[in-house]
Amino acid sequence: MLFFSYFKDLVGREVTVELKNDLAIRGTLHSVDQYLNIKLENTRVVDEDKYPHMRSVKNCFIRGSVVRYVQLPPDGVDIELLHDATRREARGG
């Protein structure tokens, strides 16, 4: 639940999602659910030369099970809030 609530606060921000097949997609975070499925809008592929067929994709739904990493904007990370939430989660609530 920790990451779900954290990602909900980033809706409307630009993120980069790296998939397990090495495809990296950058776009505006539209929504995220409890399974960490991600919906991006205004997407573009980081390496368009390697994936030219993805140039026409503007919006996409990414299943949480295929996500390797999510790169967040540095100014969108509140470290103190993340520390507190992690401590609460570790205590069980």
PDB file of C-alpha atoms in Angstrom:
ATOM      1  CA  MET A   1       0.000   0.000   0.000  1.00  0.00           C
ATOM      2  CA  LEU A   2       2.947   2.305   0.568  1.00  0.00           C
ATOM      3  CA  PHE A   3       3.875   2.648  -3.088  1.00  0.00           C
ATOM      4  CA  PHE A   4       0.241   2.845  -4.206  1.00  0.00           C
ATOM      5  CA  SER A   5      -0.445   5.832  -1.953  1.00  0.00           C
ATOM      6  CA  TYR A   6       2.866   7.427  -2.911  1.00  0.00           C
ATOM      7  CA  PHE A   7       2.220   7.120  -6.658  1.00  0.00           C
ATOM      8  CA  LYS A   8      -1.297   8.528  -6.251  1.00  0.00           C
ATOM      9  CA  ASP A   9       0.303  11.780  -5.094  1.00  0.00           C
ATOM     10  CA  LEU A  10       2.297  11.948  -8.347  1.00  0.00           C
ATOM     11  CA  VAL A  11      -0.730  11.949 -10.677  1.00  0.00           C
ATOM     12  CA  GLY A  12      -0.257  14.693 -13.248  1.00  0.00           C
ATOM     13  CA  ARG A  13       3.552  14.580 -13.048  1.00  0.00           C
ATOM     14  CA  GLU A  14       5.898  13.301 -15.740  1.00  0.00           C
ATOM     15  CA  VAL A  15       7.468   9.911 -14.989  1.00  0.00           C
ATOM     16  CA  THR A  16       9.505   7.349 -16.903  1.00  0.00           C
ATOM     17  CA  VAL A  17       8.450   3.710 -16.668  1.00  0.00           C
ATOM     18  CA  GLU A  18      11.053   1.089 -17.551  1.00  0.00           C
ATOM     19  CA  LEU A  19       9.620  -2.279 -18.508  1.00  0.00           C
ATOM     20  CA  LYS A  20      11.176  -5.704 -18.053  1.00  0.00           C
ATOM     21  CA  ASN A  21      11.746  -5.946 -21.827  1.00  0.00           C
ATOM     22  CA  ASP A  22      14.015  -2.831 -21.680  1.00  0.00           C
ATOM     23  CA  LEU A  23      11.413  -0.494 -23.196  1.00  0.00           C
ATOM     24  CA  ALA A  24      11.301   2.867 -21.377  1.00  0.00           C
ATOM     25  CA  ILE A  25       8.217   5.055 -21.775  1.00  0.00           C
ATOM     26  CA  ARG A  26       7.999   8.645 -20.558  1.00  0.00           C
ATOM     27  CA  GLY A  27       4.666  10.335 -20.028  1.00  0.00           C
ATOM     28  CA  THR A  28       2.262  12.056 -17.682  1.00  0.00           C
ATOM     29  CA  LEU A  29       0.990   9.804 -14.910  1.00  0.00           C
ATOM     30  CA  HIS A  30      -2.786   9.654 -15.286  1.00  0.00           C
ATOM     31  CA  SER A  31      -3.663   6.945 -12.776  1.00  0.00           C
ATOM     32  CA  VAL A  32      -2.347   4.038 -10.753  1.00  0.00           C
ATOM     33  CA  ASP A  33      -4.271   1.271  -8.991  1.00  0.00           C
ATOM     34  CA  GLN A  34      -3.613  -1.033  -6.032  1.00  0.00           C
ATOM     35  CA  TYR A  35      -1.836  -3.530  -8.319  1.00  0.00           C
ATOM     36  CA  LEU A  36       0.489  -0.733  -9.483  1.00  0.00           C
ATOM     37  CA  ASN A  37      -0.984  -0.816 -12.973  1.00  0.00           C
ATOM     38  CA  ILE A  38      -0.086   2.528 -14.524  1.00  0.00           C
ATOM     39  CA  LYS A  39      -1.877   4.650 -17.101  1.00  0.00           C
ATOM     40  CA  LEU A  40       0.242   7.245 -18.928  1.00  0.00           C
ATOM     41  CA  GLU A  41      -0.850  10.051 -21.227  1.00  0.00           C
ATOM     42  CA  ASN A  42       1.192  12.040 -23.752  1.00  0.00           C
ATOM     43  CA  THR A  43       3.695   9.222 -23.968  1.00  0.00           C
ATOM     44  CA  ARG A  44       6.928   8.984 -25.888  1.00  0.00           C
ATOM     45  CA  VAL A  45       9.545   6.281 -26.008  1.00  0.00           C
ATOM     46  CA  VAL A  46      12.943   7.153 -24.553  1.00  0.00           C
ATOM     47  CA  ASP A  47      14.844   5.309 -27.317  1.00  0.00           C
ATOM     48  CA  GLU A  48      12.715   5.901 -30.429  1.00  0.00           C
ATOM     49  CA  ASP A  49      15.402   4.544 -32.772  1.00  0.00           C
ATOM     50  CA  LYS A  50      15.209   1.147 -31.104  1.00  0.00           C
ATOM     51  CA  TYR A  51      11.384   1.105 -30.954  1.00  0.00           C
ATOM     52  CA  PRO A  52      10.132   3.063 -33.999  1.00  0.00           C
ATOM     53  CA  HIS A  53       6.748   1.297 -33.957  1.00  0.00           C
ATOM     54  CA  MET A  54       5.982   3.019 -30.619  1.00  0.00           C
ATOM     55  CA  ARG A  55       6.112   6.555 -32.049  1.00  0.00           C
ATOM     56  CA  SER A  56       2.385   6.631 -32.710  1.00  0.00           C
ATOM     57  CA  VAL A  57       1.397   5.596 -29.167  1.00  0.00           C
ATOM     58  CA  LYS A  58       0.149   8.599 -27.194  1.00  0.00           C
ATOM     59  CA  ASN A  59      -1.626   6.953 -24.245  1.00  0.00           C
ATOM     60  CA  CYS A  60      -1.000   3.571 -22.701  1.00  0.00           C
ATOM     61  CA  PHE A  61      -1.919   1.222 -19.880  1.00  0.00           C
ATOM     62  CA  ILE A  62       0.992  -0.641 -18.308  1.00  0.00           C
ATOM     63  CA  ARG A  63       0.355  -3.746 -16.269  1.00  0.00           C
ATOM     64  CA  GLY A  64       2.169  -3.601 -12.935  1.00  0.00           C
ATOM     65  CA  SER A  65       3.733  -7.037 -13.374  1.00  0.00           C
ATOM     66  CA  VAL A  66       5.834  -5.888 -16.360  1.00  0.00           C
ATOM     67  CA  VAL A  67       7.311  -2.799 -14.669  1.00  0.00           C
ATOM     68  CA  ARG A  68      10.972  -2.929 -13.724  1.00  0.00           C
ATOM     69  CA  TYR A  69      11.525   0.669 -12.535  1.00  0.00           C
ATOM     70  CA  VAL A  70       9.619   3.931 -12.294  1.00  0.00           C
ATOM     71  CA  GLN A  71      11.779   7.035 -12.508  1.00  0.00           C
ATOM     72  CA  LEU A  72      10.268   9.933 -10.610  1.00  0.00           C
ATOM     73  CA  PRO A  73      10.961  13.640 -11.041  1.00  0.00           C
ATOM     74  CA  PRO A  74      13.493  14.739  -8.374  1.00  0.00           C
ATOM     75  CA  ASP A  75      11.312  17.621  -7.225  1.00  0.00           C
ATOM     76  CA  GLY A  76       8.361  15.235  -6.818  1.00  0.00           C
ATOM     77  CA  VAL A  77      10.020  13.170  -4.097  1.00  0.00           C
ATOM     78  CA  ASP A  78       9.403  14.298  -0.525  1.00  0.00           C
ATOM     79  CA  ILE A  79      12.047  12.265   1.292  1.00  0.00           C
ATOM     80  CA  GLU A  80      10.800  13.051   4.811  1.00  0.00           C
ATOM     81  CA  LEU A  81       7.248  12.024   3.917  1.00  0.00           C
ATOM     82  CA  LEU A  82       8.537   8.814   2.356  1.00  0.00           C
ATOM     83  CA  HIS A  83      10.617   8.039   5.466  1.00  0.00           C
ATOM     84  CA  ASP A  84       7.617   8.580   7.764  1.00  0.00           C
ATOM     85  CA  ALA A  85       5.325   6.464   5.595  1.00  0.00           C
ATOM     86  CA  THR A  86       7.924   3.681   5.480  1.00  0.00           C
ATOM     87  CA  ARG A  87       8.220   3.702   9.283  1.00  0.00           C
ATOM     88  CA  ARG A  88       4.429   3.550   9.694  1.00  0.00           C
ATOM     89  CA  GLU A  89       4.214   0.677   7.200  1.00  0.00           C
ATOM     90  CA  ALA A  90       6.973  -1.221   9.025  1.00  0.00           C
ATOM     91  CA  ARG A  91       5.083  -0.851  12.313  1.00  0.00           C
ATOM     92  CA  GLY A  92       2.003  -2.346  10.689  1.00  0.00           C
ATOM     93  CA  GLY A  93      -0.251   0.578  10.145  1.00  0.00           C
TER      94      GLY A  93
END
